[in-house]
Amino acid sequence: GCTPDEDMLRLAGYKSQGYDDEDDLTVAAFEAFFRRYRKFYMEVTRQRAGFVPSEVEQLKAVYDKYDVDGNGLLDSGEMRALIAELVPEAVVSEQGKSDVLALLPKRIQAGRGSDNFSF
């Protein structure tokens, strides 16, 4: 049989119910569980801008690698290092640099105060 654990049932809005016996989940209960779990998972993914949890973890690890001072912000030097490694064409051609700058929000392009973002 298929027996979801208590955490999965709780996330789907169920308590330990919907079983024929202690080991088997009824088809109707499983389908209801799956619909609720899928709805929950889709909402979590939507909240994370379309990324699934494993992708969020990977992106966070990359971000943390370049956030050298650990302040939760990428300063212009840290951002340059990230772009140079992940988008190398941005540092070898003017077109590549122009393309990457066009993707960045204006506030990042301008930098802080009188410092301009450049790489």
mmCIF file of C-alpha atoms in Angstrom:
data_model
loop_
_atom_site.group_PDB
_atom_site.id
_atom_site.type_symbol
_atom_site.label_atom_id
_atom_site.label_comp_id
_atom_site.label_asym_id
_atom_site.label_seq_id
_atom_site.Cartn_x
_atom_site.Cartn_y
_atom_site.Cartn_z
ATOM 1 C CA GLY A 1 0.000 0.000 0.000
ATOM 2 C CA CYS A 2 0.866 3.682 -0.082
ATOM 3 C CA THR A 3 1.068 5.401 3.271
ATOM 4 C CA PRO A 4 2.071 9.081 3.395
ATOM 5 C CA ASP A 5 3.787 10.158 6.587
ATOM 6 C CA GLU A 6 2.111 12.426 9.136
ATOM 7 C CA ASP A 7 3.924 15.563 7.876
ATOM 8 C CA MET A 8 2.709 15.038 4.316
ATOM 9 C CA LEU A 9 -0.846 14.507 5.532
ATOM 10 C CA ARG A 10 -0.650 17.617 7.737
ATOM 11 C CA LEU A 11 0.651 19.744 4.838
ATOM 12 C CA ALA A 12 -2.205 18.493 2.705
ATOM 13 C CA GLY A 13 -4.718 19.367 5.413
ATOM 14 C CA TYR A 14 -5.457 15.858 6.638
ATOM 15 C CA LYS A 15 -5.101 14.000 9.869
ATOM 16 C CA SER A 16 -4.646 10.227 9.935
ATOM 17 C CA GLN A 17 -7.869 9.412 8.130
ATOM 18 C CA GLY A 18 -9.001 7.971 4.835
ATOM 19 C CA TYR A 19 -7.465 4.551 5.317
ATOM 20 C CA ASP A 20 -9.124 1.202 4.542
ATOM 21 C CA ASP A 21 -6.933 -0.309 7.223
ATOM 22 C CA GLU A 22 -3.743 0.795 8.917
ATOM 23 C CA ASP A 23 -1.563 0.354 5.840
ATOM 24 C CA ASP A 24 -3.612 1.228 2.773
ATOM 25 C CA LEU A 25 -4.861 4.623 1.625
ATOM 26 C CA THR A 26 -8.113 4.549 -0.313
ATOM 27 C CA VAL A 27 -7.943 5.725 -3.927
ATOM 28 C CA ALA A 28 -10.297 8.628 -3.224
ATOM 29 C CA ALA A 29 -8.267 9.729 -0.195
ATOM 30 C CA PHE A 30 -5.033 9.476 -2.182
ATOM 31 C CA GLU A 31 -6.460 11.532 -5.043
ATOM 32 C CA ALA A 32 -7.719 14.168 -2.610
ATOM 33 C CA PHE A 33 -4.356 14.178 -0.857
ATOM 34 C CA PHE A 34 -2.487 14.522 -4.138
ATOM 35 C CA ARG A 35 -4.699 17.413 -5.310
ATOM 36 C CA ARG A 36 -4.130 19.269 -2.038
ATOM 37 C CA TYR A 37 -0.403 18.537 -2.042
ATOM 38 C CA ARG A 38 -0.072 19.716 -5.661
ATOM 39 C CA LYS A 39 -1.976 22.915 -4.838
ATOM 40 C CA PHE A 40 0.307 23.487 -1.834
ATOM 41 C CA TYR A 41 3.442 22.803 -3.908
ATOM 42 C CA MET A 42 2.288 25.093 -6.731
ATOM 43 C CA GLU A 43 1.645 27.915 -4.232
ATOM 44 C CA VAL A 44 5.113 27.496 -2.723
ATOM 45 C CA THR A 45 6.629 27.534 -6.226
ATOM 46 C CA ARG A 46 4.624 30.649 -7.165
ATOM 47 C CA GLN A 47 5.849 32.420 -4.042
ATOM 48 C CA ARG A 48 9.414 31.623 -5.083
ATOM 49 C CA ALA A 49 9.042 33.245 -8.512
ATOM 50 C CA GLY A 50 8.555 29.934 -10.285
ATOM 51 C CA PHE A 51 11.543 28.176 -8.741
ATOM 52 C CA VAL A 52 11.124 24.873 -6.968
ATOM 53 C CA PRO A 53 12.659 24.591 -3.468
ATOM 54 C CA SER A 54 15.789 22.773 -4.694
ATOM 55 C CA GLU A 55 16.439 25.549 -7.232
ATOM 56 C CA VAL A 56 16.005 28.187 -4.520
ATOM 57 C CA GLU A 57 18.616 26.364 -2.429
ATOM 58 C CA GLN A 58 21.030 26.244 -5.391
ATOM 59 C CA LEU A 59 20.540 29.953 -6.149
ATOM 60 C CA LYS A 60 21.018 30.840 -2.473
ATOM 61 C CA ALA A 61 24.289 28.857 -2.404
ATOM 62 C CA VAL A 62 25.567 30.753 -5.469
ATOM 63 C CA TYR A 63 24.498 34.082 -3.941
ATOM 64 C CA ASP A 64 26.193 33.250 -0.636
ATOM 65 C CA LYS A 65 29.410 32.349 -2.473
ATOM 66 C CA TYR A 66 29.642 35.873 -3.869
ATOM 67 C CA ASP A 67 28.354 37.689 -0.779
ATOM 68 C CA VAL A 68 31.904 37.647 0.587
ATOM 69 C CA ASP A 69 31.259 39.940 3.554
ATOM 70 C CA GLY A 70 28.053 38.044 4.421
ATOM 71 C CA ASN A 71 25.906 41.164 4.762
ATOM 72 C CA GLY A 72 23.099 39.818 2.543
ATOM 73 C CA LEU A 73 23.845 42.359 -0.192
ATOM 74 C CA LEU A 74 26.073 42.139 -3.248
ATOM 75 C CA ASP A 75 28.186 45.252 -3.538
ATOM 76 C CA SER A 76 29.515 46.254 -6.948
ATOM 77 C CA GLY A 77 32.734 44.239 -6.528
ATOM 78 C CA GLU A 78 30.846 41.114 -5.499
ATOM 79 C CA MET A 79 28.393 41.599 -8.360
ATOM 80 C CA ARG A 80 31.256 42.004 -10.853
ATOM 81 C CA ALA A 81 32.793 38.728 -9.620
ATOM 82 C CA LEU A 82 29.459 36.918 -9.938
ATOM 83 C CA ILE A 83 28.833 38.222 -13.459
ATOM 84 C CA ALA A 84 32.400 37.552 -14.592
ATOM 85 C CA GLU A 85 32.158 33.918 -13.542
ATOM 86 C CA LEU A 86 28.561 33.151 -14.508
ATOM 87 C CA VAL A 87 28.320 35.298 -17.658
ATOM 88 C CA PRO A 88 31.900 35.483 -18.976
ATOM 89 C CA GLU A 89 30.840 37.063 -22.293
ATOM 90 C CA ALA A 90 29.882 40.150 -20.258
ATOM 91 C CA VAL A 91 33.530 40.888 -19.570
ATOM 92 C CA VAL A 92 35.027 39.975 -22.937
ATOM 93 C CA SER A 93 32.864 42.010 -25.283
ATOM 94 C CA GLU A 94 31.077 45.343 -25.293
ATOM 95 C CA GLN A 95 27.954 43.656 -26.663
ATOM 96 C CA GLY A 96 28.003 41.107 -23.816
ATOM 97 C CA LYS A 97 28.444 43.885 -21.271
ATOM 98 C CA SER A 98 25.608 45.869 -22.830
ATOM 99 C CA ASP A 99 23.327 42.811 -22.821
ATOM 100 C CA VAL A 100 23.959 42.089 -19.135
ATOM 101 C CA LEU A 101 23.560 45.718 -18.092
ATOM 102 C CA ALA A 102 20.220 45.842 -19.889
ATOM 103 C CA LEU A 103 19.003 42.960 -17.715
ATOM 104 C CA LEU A 104 19.984 44.613 -14.450
ATOM 105 C CA PRO A 105 17.609 46.974 -12.659
ATOM 106 C CA LYS A 106 18.497 50.659 -13.070
ATOM 107 C CA ARG A 107 19.406 51.037 -9.382
ATOM 108 C CA ILE A 108 22.031 48.298 -9.721
ATOM 109 C CA GLN A 109 23.377 49.772 -12.965
ATOM 110 C CA ALA A 110 23.800 53.146 -11.260
ATOM 111 C CA GLY A 111 25.466 51.803 -8.121
ATOM 112 C CA ARG A 112 25.345 53.589 -4.778
ATOM 113 C CA GLY A 113 26.011 57.301 -4.483
ATOM 114 C CA SER A 114 28.550 58.477 -7.013
ATOM 115 C CA ASP A 115 29.963 54.997 -7.686
ATOM 116 C CA ASN A 116 28.821 53.587 -11.003
ATOM 117 C CA PHE A 117 28.429 49.866 -11.500
ATOM 118 C CA SER A 118 31.012 48.604 -13.963
ATOM 119 C CA PHE A 119 32.892 45.433 -14.747
#
